[in-house]
Amino acid sequence: MNITQKRYKGIMMIVVGAALWGISGTVAQQLFASEGFQPGWLVTVRMMVAGILLLLWTAAKSGQQEIWQIFRHTEDRVRLFIFAVGGMVGVQYTYFMAVGTGDAATATLLQYLGPIFITVYVAWKCRRLPNRWEISALVLALIGAFLLITNGSFQGISIPVDAFIWGIVSALAAAFYTVYPVRLLGRWNSAIVVGWSMVLGSMCLATFNPLWDVAGQHWTLLSASYVAFVILFGTLVPFYMFIESLRYITSTEASVLSSAEPLAAVIVACLWLHVAFGLWQGVGGLCIIATVTLLAIKKPVEDSGEVQSSGEAKSVAL
């Protein structure tokens, strides 16, 4: 396989993986709206099953002892637990709550504002003002968010208030999720960090959302296949594709191409679930995608020398 073929392979892998992330949010919306499932229960099951499978996959590749090494270091244990609760649980639970109170398309686009909060954090941490590229991105993000939630009208917002709040909190959680585990990912395999954070996070969530509490859920072959899709094709397959694609393309290219995620969420939500998505909301969504693309190209986080983005961890945020 020559260089061009490898590059095309990497591009296809990241686009397909990102599209699966977006589609899985729409599948979750169907489970919430029509099958009686609750966001907390689905997140708990998704994280527990996906985390266990991810660790088993890593153990098969690297050996059983490899996945336990991270617990031998006190500092890493503490960081892993903070990341599991504040990062993994935070980003997944708030995202699915945004889907449950609104729709997958809007929730995905709002969470895509996460890099804006990272940009502000980096500027504060480095004690500098945002540069012109970052200011342009901030303005684009504000315009995009305004159009997304109002559909261009000054008379009120066009999405539920709860969905908007959960979406913004989800973006904040995504920013923390992306920045916090840098040291962990510098020391340990990303699959180990993500796998254990999902297992530990699901154990915490299970306290409030027991796996055996299925009251109100409509279990059929179709709903079971939806749950399996969210776990496998919304988590494990995209994770593998993202990591594997980095062998053929750069992390910047992967960040830009991951814009297929909100696009897939919008298209599938509109075509399958008939979610109403106005013209100005579409323009707002494009503004948000342009914001992330601009920040990815300029790499303000990586170039700061103070904070780095953990793209590998981001690969399973949704």
mmCIF file of C-alpha atoms in Angstrom:
data_model
loop_
_atom_site.group_PDB
_atom_site.id
_atom_site.type_symbol
_atom_site.label_atom_id
_atom_site.label_comp_id
_atom_site.label_asym_id
_atom_site.label_seq_id
_atom_site.Cartn_x
_atom_site.Cartn_y
_atom_site.Cartn_z
ATOM 1 C CA MET A 1 0.000 0.000 0.000
ATOM 2 C CA ASN A 2 1.559 3.296 -1.125
ATOM 3 C CA ILE A 3 1.460 6.625 0.761
ATOM 4 C CA THR A 4 -1.584 7.922 -1.137
ATOM 5 C CA GLN A 5 -3.566 4.752 -0.472
ATOM 6 C CA LYS A 6 -2.645 4.868 3.232
ATOM 7 C CA ARG A 7 -3.749 8.487 3.421
ATOM 8 C CA TYR A 8 -7.103 7.674 1.800
ATOM 9 C CA LYS A 9 -7.503 4.770 4.210
ATOM 10 C CA GLY A 10 -6.884 7.053 7.191
ATOM 11 C CA ILE A 11 -9.342 9.645 5.876
ATOM 12 C CA MET A 12 -12.052 7.039 5.325
ATOM 13 C CA MET A 13 -11.520 5.558 8.781
ATOM 14 C CA ILE A 14 -11.864 8.867 10.610
ATOM 15 C CA VAL A 15 -14.876 9.963 8.527
ATOM 16 C CA VAL A 16 -16.698 6.651 9.052
ATOM 17 C CA GLY A 17 -15.801 6.605 12.746
ATOM 18 C CA ALA A 18 -16.970 10.188 13.273
ATOM 19 C CA ALA A 19 -20.193 9.491 11.377
ATOM 20 C CA LEU A 20 -20.867 6.513 13.645
ATOM 21 C CA TRP A 21 -20.479 8.749 16.710
ATOM 22 C CA GLY A 22 -23.078 11.117 15.304
ATOM 23 C CA ILE A 23 -25.466 8.343 14.292
ATOM 24 C CA SER A 24 -25.240 6.700 17.723
ATOM 25 C CA GLY A 25 -26.605 9.875 19.309
ATOM 26 C CA THR A 26 -29.611 9.707 17.006
ATOM 27 C CA VAL A 27 -30.146 6.038 17.855
ATOM 28 C CA ALA A 28 -30.061 6.987 21.547
ATOM 29 C CA GLN A 29 -32.672 9.674 20.873
ATOM 30 C CA GLN A 30 -34.961 7.008 19.440
ATOM 31 C CA LEU A 31 -34.465 4.859 22.548
ATOM 32 C CA PHE A 32 -35.387 7.792 24.803
ATOM 33 C CA ALA A 33 -38.341 9.020 22.766
ATOM 34 C CA SER A 34 -39.993 5.763 21.711
ATOM 35 C CA GLU A 35 -38.649 2.861 23.763
ATOM 36 C CA GLY A 36 -38.864 4.197 27.332
ATOM 37 C CA PHE A 37 -35.116 4.177 28.069
ATOM 38 C CA GLN A 38 -33.535 6.740 30.402
ATOM 39 C CA PRO A 39 -30.236 8.542 29.646
ATOM 40 C CA GLY A 40 -28.640 7.557 32.973
ATOM 41 C CA TRP A 41 -29.321 3.844 32.458
ATOM 42 C CA LEU A 42 -28.095 3.849 28.848
ATOM 43 C CA VAL A 43 -24.893 5.705 29.745
ATOM 44 C CA THR A 44 -24.218 3.261 32.593
ATOM 45 C CA VAL A 45 -24.671 0.198 30.379
ATOM 46 C CA ARG A 46 -22.770 1.723 27.483
ATOM 47 C CA MET A 47 -19.763 2.674 29.598
ATOM 48 C CA MET A 48 -19.613 -0.595 31.535
ATOM 49 C CA VAL A 49 -19.903 -2.947 28.557
ATOM 50 C CA ALA A 50 -17.701 -0.860 26.262
ATOM 51 C CA GLY A 51 -15.096 -0.345 28.996
ATOM 52 C CA ILE A 52 -14.867 -4.062 29.774
ATOM 53 C CA LEU A 53 -14.615 -4.987 26.093
ATOM 54 C CA LEU A 54 -11.969 -2.310 25.548
ATOM 55 C CA LEU A 55 -9.862 -3.631 28.425
ATOM 56 C CA LEU A 56 -10.249 -7.213 27.196
ATOM 57 C CA TRP A 57 -9.142 -6.112 23.731
ATOM 58 C CA THR A 58 -6.111 -4.362 25.223
ATOM 59 C CA ALA A 59 -5.251 -7.383 27.395
ATOM 60 C CA ALA A 60 -5.389 -9.626 24.322
ATOM 61 C CA LYS A 61 -2.976 -7.333 22.486
ATOM 62 C CA SER A 62 -0.583 -6.301 25.277
ATOM 63 C CA GLY A 63 -1.028 -8.895 28.015
ATOM 64 C CA GLN A 64 -3.241 -9.120 31.073
ATOM 65 C CA GLN A 65 -0.698 -7.537 33.427
ATOM 66 C CA GLU A 66 -0.477 -4.390 31.305
ATOM 67 C CA ILE A 67 -4.005 -3.231 32.097
ATOM 68 C CA TRP A 68 -3.424 -3.401 35.894
ATOM 69 C CA GLN A 69 -0.163 -1.450 36.010
ATOM 70 C CA ILE A 70 -1.891 1.939 36.191
ATOM 71 C CA PHE A 71 -3.238 1.134 39.696
ATOM 72 C CA ARG A 72 0.251 0.690 41.158
ATOM 73 C CA HIS A 73 0.862 4.441 41.166
ATOM 74 C CA THR A 74 -1.076 6.507 43.707
ATOM 75 C CA GLU A 75 -1.038 9.712 41.680
ATOM 76 C CA ASP A 76 -2.241 7.908 38.558
ATOM 77 C CA ARG A 77 -5.013 6.167 40.508
ATOM 78 C CA VAL A 78 -6.284 9.519 41.768
ATOM 79 C CA ARG A 79 -6.069 11.124 38.342
ATOM 80 C CA LEU A 80 -7.829 8.166 36.764
ATOM 81 C CA PHE A 81 -10.708 8.374 39.234
ATOM 82 C CA ILE A 82 -11.078 12.151 38.723
ATOM 83 C CA PHE A 83 -11.068 11.641 34.968
ATOM 84 C CA ALA A 84 -13.589 8.789 35.240
ATOM 85 C CA VAL A 85 -16.085 10.831 37.275
ATOM 86 C CA GLY A 86 -15.476 14.389 36.125
ATOM 87 C CA GLY A 87 -14.501 13.605 32.538
ATOM 88 C CA MET A 88 -15.981 10.352 31.291
ATOM 89 C CA VAL A 89 -19.216 10.415 33.291
ATOM 90 C CA GLY A 90 -19.495 14.181 32.924
ATOM 91 C CA VAL A 91 -19.223 14.286 29.155
ATOM 92 C CA GLN A 92 -21.348 11.217 28.409
ATOM 93 C CA TYR A 93 -24.129 11.830 30.904
ATOM 94 C CA THR A 94 -24.590 15.508 30.009
ATOM 95 C CA TYR A 95 -24.517 14.717 26.281
ATOM 96 C CA PHE A 96 -27.199 12.051 26.542
ATOM 97 C CA MET A 97 -29.277 14.300 28.793
ATOM 98 C CA ALA A 98 -29.039 16.965 26.068
ATOM 99 C CA VAL A 99 -30.206 14.336 23.561
ATOM 100 C CA GLY A 100 -33.023 13.211 25.835
ATOM 101 C CA THR A 101 -34.330 16.726 26.514
ATOM 102 C CA GLY A 102 -33.789 17.919 22.946
ATOM 103 C CA ASP A 103 -32.414 16.049 19.952
ATOM 104 C CA ALA A 104 -29.147 14.458 18.865
ATOM 105 C CA ALA A 105 -28.358 17.044 16.182
ATOM 106 C CA THR A 106 -28.513 20.047 18.521
ATOM 107 C CA ALA A 107 -26.799 18.186 21.370
ATOM 108 C CA THR A 108 -23.871 17.175 19.155
ATOM 109 C CA LEU A 109 -23.417 20.681 17.772
ATOM 110 C CA LEU A 110 -23.562 22.273 21.227
ATOM 111 C CA GLN A 111 -20.992 19.825 22.553
ATOM 112 C CA TYR A 112 -18.830 20.797 19.600
ATOM 113 C CA LEU A 113 -18.356 24.166 21.345
ATOM 114 C CA GLY A 114 -15.948 22.430 23.734
ATOM 115 C CA PRO A 115 -12.783 23.686 21.951
ATOM 116 C CA ILE A 116 -13.937 27.265 22.560
ATOM 117 C CA PHE A 117 -13.794 26.708 26.317
ATOM 118 C CA ILE A 118 -10.382 25.080 25.885
ATOM 119 C CA THR A 119 -9.189 28.159 23.982
ATOM 120 C CA VAL A 120 -10.361 30.493 26.757
ATOM 121 C CA TYR A 121 -8.729 28.260 29.365
ATOM 122 C CA VAL A 122 -5.419 28.190 27.503
ATOM 123 C CA ALA A 123 -5.392 31.991 27.149
ATOM 124 C CA TRP A 124 -6.085 32.347 30.897
ATOM 125 C CA LYS A 125 -3.487 29.757 31.905
ATOM 126 C CA CYS A 126 -0.831 31.297 29.685
ATOM 127 C CA ARG A 127 -1.801 34.805 30.883
ATOM 128 C CA ARG A 128 -2.287 36.182 27.403
ATOM 129 C CA LEU A 129 -5.077 37.603 25.304
ATOM 130 C CA PRO A 130 -6.558 35.432 22.534
ATOM 131 C CA ASN A 131 -4.860 35.936 19.172
ATOM 132 C CA ARG A 132 -6.759 37.011 16.060
ATOM 133 C CA TRP A 133 -7.437 33.425 14.996
ATOM 134 C CA GLU A 134 -8.863 32.574 18.394
ATOM 135 C CA ILE A 135 -10.949 35.756 18.478
ATOM 136 C CA SER A 136 -12.315 34.899 15.025
ATOM 137 C CA ALA A 137 -13.192 31.427 16.276
ATOM 138 C CA LEU A 138 -14.899 32.848 19.382
ATOM 139 C CA VAL A 139 -17.009 35.207 17.276
ATOM 140 C CA LEU A 140 -17.946 32.395 14.889
ATOM 141 C CA ALA A 141 -18.899 30.190 17.831
ATOM 142 C CA LEU A 142 -21.119 32.863 19.388
ATOM 143 C CA ILE A 143 -22.858 33.510 16.066
ATOM 144 C CA GLY A 144 -23.273 29.777 15.484
ATOM 145 C CA ALA A 145 -24.662 29.149 18.965
ATOM 146 C CA PHE A 146 -27.098 32.064 18.641
ATOM 147 C CA LEU A 147 -28.409 30.868 15.281
ATOM 148 C CA LEU A 148 -28.590 27.269 16.469
ATOM 149 C CA ILE A 149 -30.746 27.972 19.514
ATOM 150 C CA THR A 150 -32.903 30.774 18.024
ATOM 151 C CA ASN A 151 -33.070 29.826 14.318
ATOM 152 C CA GLY A 152 -32.289 33.477 13.595
ATOM 153 C CA SER A 153 -35.172 34.937 15.606
ATOM 154 C CA PHE A 154 -34.798 37.504 18.402
ATOM 155 C CA GLN A 155 -38.179 36.559 19.885
ATOM 156 C CA GLY A 156 -37.008 33.482 21.792
ATOM 157 C CA ILE A 157 -35.106 30.225 21.566
ATOM 158 C CA SER A 158 -36.279 27.439 19.286
ATOM 159 C CA ILE A 159 -35.020 24.538 21.409
ATOM 160 C CA PRO A 160 -35.998 23.466 24.948
ATOM 161 C CA VAL A 161 -34.180 25.410 27.653
ATOM 162 C CA ASP A 162 -33.156 22.161 29.364
ATOM 163 C CA ALA A 163 -31.572 20.905 26.143
ATOM 164 C CA PHE A 164 -29.605 24.135 25.762
ATOM 165 C CA ILE A 165 -28.339 24.038 29.361
ATOM 166 C CA TRP A 166 -27.353 20.365 29.153
ATOM 167 C CA GLY A 167 -25.661 21.030 25.796
ATOM 168 C CA ILE A 168 -23.521 23.860 27.186
ATOM 169 C CA VAL A 169 -22.628 21.822 30.272
ATOM 170 C CA SER A 170 -21.737 18.996 27.900
ATOM 171 C CA ALA A 171 -19.365 21.326 26.021
ATOM 172 C CA LEU A 172 -17.718 22.323 29.308
ATOM 173 C CA ALA A 173 -17.405 18.657 30.286
ATOM 174 C CA ALA A 174 -15.915 17.865 26.866
ATOM 175 C CA ALA A 175 -13.315 20.599 27.396
ATOM 176 C CA PHE A 176 -12.326 19.121 30.765
ATOM 177 C CA TYR A 177 -12.392 15.620 29.279
ATOM 178 C CA THR A 178 -10.005 16.698 26.542
ATOM 179 C CA VAL A 179 -7.508 18.641 28.641
ATOM 180 C CA TYR A 180 -7.346 16.825 31.981
ATOM 181 C CA PRO A 181 -6.004 13.343 31.095
ATOM 182 C CA VAL A 182 -2.898 14.591 29.220
ATOM 183 C CA ARG A 183 -0.489 13.299 31.858
ATOM 184 C CA LEU A 184 -2.255 9.955 32.054
ATOM 185 C CA LEU A 185 -2.154 9.544 28.274
ATOM 186 C CA GLY A 186 1.513 10.477 28.310
ATOM 187 C CA ARG A 187 2.241 7.552 30.637
ATOM 188 C CA TRP A 188 -0.301 4.917 29.668
ATOM 189 C CA ASN A 189 -1.947 3.442 26.590
ATOM 190 C CA SER A 190 -5.060 5.452 25.701
ATOM 191 C CA ALA A 191 -7.172 2.271 25.563
ATOM 192 C CA ILE A 192 -6.230 1.489 29.178
ATOM 193 C CA VAL A 193 -7.028 5.009 30.380
ATOM 194 C CA VAL A 194 -10.328 5.167 28.528
ATOM 195 C CA GLY A 195 -11.299 1.572 29.337
ATOM 196 C CA TRP A 196 -10.765 1.921 33.092
ATOM 197 C CA SER A 197 -12.358 5.369 33.221
ATOM 198 C CA MET A 198 -15.464 3.929 31.578
ATOM 199 C CA VAL A 199 -15.619 0.984 33.980
ATOM 200 C CA LEU A 200 -15.025 3.133 37.086
ATOM 201 C CA GLY A 201 -17.428 5.790 35.864
ATOM 202 C CA SER A 202 -20.147 3.254 35.146
ATOM 203 C CA MET A 203 -19.740 1.791 38.629
ATOM 204 C CA CYS A 204 -20.370 5.250 40.113
ATOM 205 C CA LEU A 205 -23.379 5.820 37.852
ATOM 206 C CA ALA A 206 -24.785 2.380 38.650
ATOM 207 C CA THR A 207 -25.317 3.570 42.221
ATOM 208 C CA PHE A 208 -28.064 5.873 40.922
ATOM 209 C CA ASN A 209 -28.987 3.903 37.791
ATOM 210 C CA PRO A 210 -28.976 0.168 38.658
ATOM 211 C CA LEU A 211 -28.576 -2.026 35.601
ATOM 212 C CA TRP A 212 -31.419 -4.256 36.751
ATOM 213 C CA ASP A 213 -33.870 -1.340 36.935
ATOM 214 C CA VAL A 214 -35.504 -1.708 33.518
ATOM 215 C CA ALA A 215 -38.966 -0.525 34.507
ATOM 216 C CA GLY A 216 -40.675 1.300 31.655
ATOM 217 C CA GLN A 217 -38.226 0.055 29.028
ATOM 218 C CA HIS A 218 -39.678 -1.637 25.942
ATOM 219 C CA TRP A 219 -37.369 -4.552 25.244
ATOM 220 C CA THR A 220 -37.770 -5.943 21.745
ATOM 221 C CA LEU A 221 -35.327 -7.267 19.184
ATOM 222 C CA LEU A 222 -35.262 -3.780 17.646
ATOM 223 C CA SER A 223 -34.618 -1.884 20.891
ATOM 224 C CA ALA A 224 -31.951 -4.440 21.884
ATOM 225 C CA SER A 225 -30.242 -3.859 18.536
ATOM 226 C CA TYR A 226 -30.328 -0.101 19.199
ATOM 227 C CA VAL A 227 -28.618 -0.588 22.557
ATOM 228 C CA ALA A 228 -26.011 -2.859 20.952
ATOM 229 C CA PHE A 229 -25.414 -0.267 18.229
ATOM 230 C CA VAL A 230 -24.796 2.495 20.796
ATOM 231 C CA ILE A 231 -22.303 0.285 22.636
ATOM 232 C CA LEU A 232 -20.452 -1.259 19.700
ATOM 233 C CA PHE A 233 -20.775 1.116 16.754
ATOM 234 C CA GLY A 234 -21.101 4.227 18.881
ATOM 235 C CA THR A 235 -18.049 3.473 21.024
ATOM 236 C CA LEU A 236 -15.710 0.563 20.262
ATOM 237 C CA VAL A 237 -15.639 0.665 16.460
ATOM 238 C CA PRO A 238 -15.150 4.467 16.238
ATOM 239 C CA PHE A 239 -12.443 4.269 18.926
ATOM 240 C CA TYR A 240 -10.509 1.676 16.907
ATOM 241 C CA MET A 241 -10.962 3.642 13.677
ATOM 242 C CA PHE A 242 -9.801 6.893 15.288
ATOM 243 C CA ILE A 243 -6.670 5.362 16.810
ATOM 244 C CA GLU A 244 -5.853 3.408 13.654
ATOM 245 C CA SER A 245 -6.379 6.457 11.405
ATOM 246 C CA LEU A 246 -3.600 8.325 13.273
ATOM 247 C CA ARG A 247 -1.132 5.916 11.673
ATOM 248 C CA TYR A 248 -1.954 7.389 8.276
ATOM 249 C CA ILE A 249 -3.020 11.029 8.854
ATOM 250 C CA THR A 250 -2.079 13.769 11.313
ATOM 251 C CA SER A 251 -4.032 14.579 14.483
ATOM 252 C CA THR A 252 -4.941 17.975 12.984
ATOM 253 C CA GLU A 253 -6.431 16.327 9.910
ATOM 254 C CA ALA A 254 -8.309 13.901 12.168
ATOM 255 C CA SER A 255 -9.753 16.810 14.179
ATOM 256 C CA VAL A 256 -10.963 18.565 11.029
ATOM 257 C CA LEU A 257 -12.400 15.411 9.461
ATOM 258 C CA SER A 258 -14.255 14.589 12.698
ATOM 259 C CA SER A 259 -16.709 17.313 11.674
ATOM 260 C CA ALA A 260 -18.494 14.392 9.992
ATOM 261 C CA GLU A 261 -19.885 13.661 13.466
ATOM 262 C CA PRO A 262 -22.319 16.607 13.801
ATOM 263 C CA LEU A 263 -23.113 16.472 10.082
ATOM 264 C CA ALA A 264 -24.110 12.800 10.396
ATOM 265 C CA ALA A 265 -26.165 13.564 13.501
ATOM 266 C CA VAL A 266 -28.066 16.347 11.716
ATOM 267 C CA ILE A 267 -28.678 14.379 8.518
ATOM 268 C CA VAL A 268 -29.821 11.178 10.244
ATOM 269 C CA ALA A 269 -31.977 13.046 12.797
ATOM 270 C CA CYS A 270 -33.734 14.968 10.031
ATOM 271 C CA LEU A 271 -34.220 12.029 7.654
ATOM 272 C CA TRP A 272 -34.947 9.253 10.161
ATOM 273 C CA LEU A 273 -36.567 10.971 13.143
ATOM 274 C CA HIS A 274 -37.935 13.919 11.148
ATOM 275 C CA VAL A 275 -36.354 16.430 13.537
ATOM 276 C CA ALA A 276 -37.190 19.974 12.433
ATOM 277 C CA PHE A 277 -33.940 21.803 11.671
ATOM 278 C CA GLY A 278 -34.358 25.343 10.383
ATOM 279 C CA LEU A 279 -32.269 27.088 7.747
ATOM 280 C CA TRP A 280 -30.614 29.455 10.225
ATOM 281 C CA GLN A 281 -29.973 26.562 12.613
ATOM 282 C CA GLY A 282 -28.132 24.880 9.759
ATOM 283 C CA VAL A 283 -26.078 28.040 9.194
ATOM 284 C CA GLY A 284 -25.336 28.143 12.915
ATOM 285 C CA GLY A 285 -24.212 24.535 12.844
ATOM 286 C CA LEU A 286 -21.853 25.268 9.961
ATOM 287 C CA CYS A 287 -20.430 28.213 11.916
ATOM 288 C CA ILE A 288 -19.691 25.933 14.865
ATOM 289 C CA ILE A 289 -18.050 23.351 12.604
ATOM 290 C CA ALA A 290 -16.002 26.141 10.998
ATOM 291 C CA THR A 291 -14.943 27.236 14.484
ATOM 292 C CA VAL A 292 -13.574 23.808 15.359
ATOM 293 C CA THR A 293 -11.875 23.527 11.971
ATOM 294 C CA LEU A 294 -10.200 26.913 12.440
ATOM 295 C CA LEU A 295 -8.955 26.009 15.914
ATOM 296 C CA ALA A 296 -7.771 22.588 14.756
ATOM 297 C CA ILE A 297 -5.773 24.051 11.879
ATOM 298 C CA LYS A 298 -4.124 26.654 14.094
ATOM 299 C CA LYS A 299 -3.751 24.197 17.007
ATOM 300 C CA PRO A 300 -3.870 26.843 19.723
ATOM 301 C CA VAL A 301 -3.884 24.228 22.477
ATOM 302 C CA GLU A 302 -0.922 22.232 21.264
ATOM 303 C CA ASP A 303 1.108 25.309 20.363
ATOM 304 C CA SER A 304 0.675 26.908 23.769
ATOM 305 C CA GLY A 305 3.307 24.710 25.392
ATOM 306 C CA GLU A 306 1.204 24.712 28.568
ATOM 307 C CA VAL A 307 -1.805 22.570 27.780
ATOM 308 C CA GLN A 308 -2.210 19.828 25.225
ATOM 309 C CA SER A 309 -5.274 18.279 23.712
ATOM 310 C CA SER A 310 -5.825 14.567 24.226
ATOM 311 C CA GLY A 311 -7.346 13.608 20.906
ATOM 312 C CA GLU A 312 -7.183 9.901 21.678
ATOM 313 C CA ALA A 313 -9.420 10.328 24.695
ATOM 314 C CA LYS A 314 -11.832 12.484 22.698
ATOM 315 C CA SER A 315 -12.349 9.560 20.369
ATOM 316 C CA VAL A 316 -14.819 7.958 22.744
ATOM 317 C CA ALA A 317 -16.418 11.005 24.268
ATOM 318 C CA LEU A 318 -19.686 10.282 22.483
#
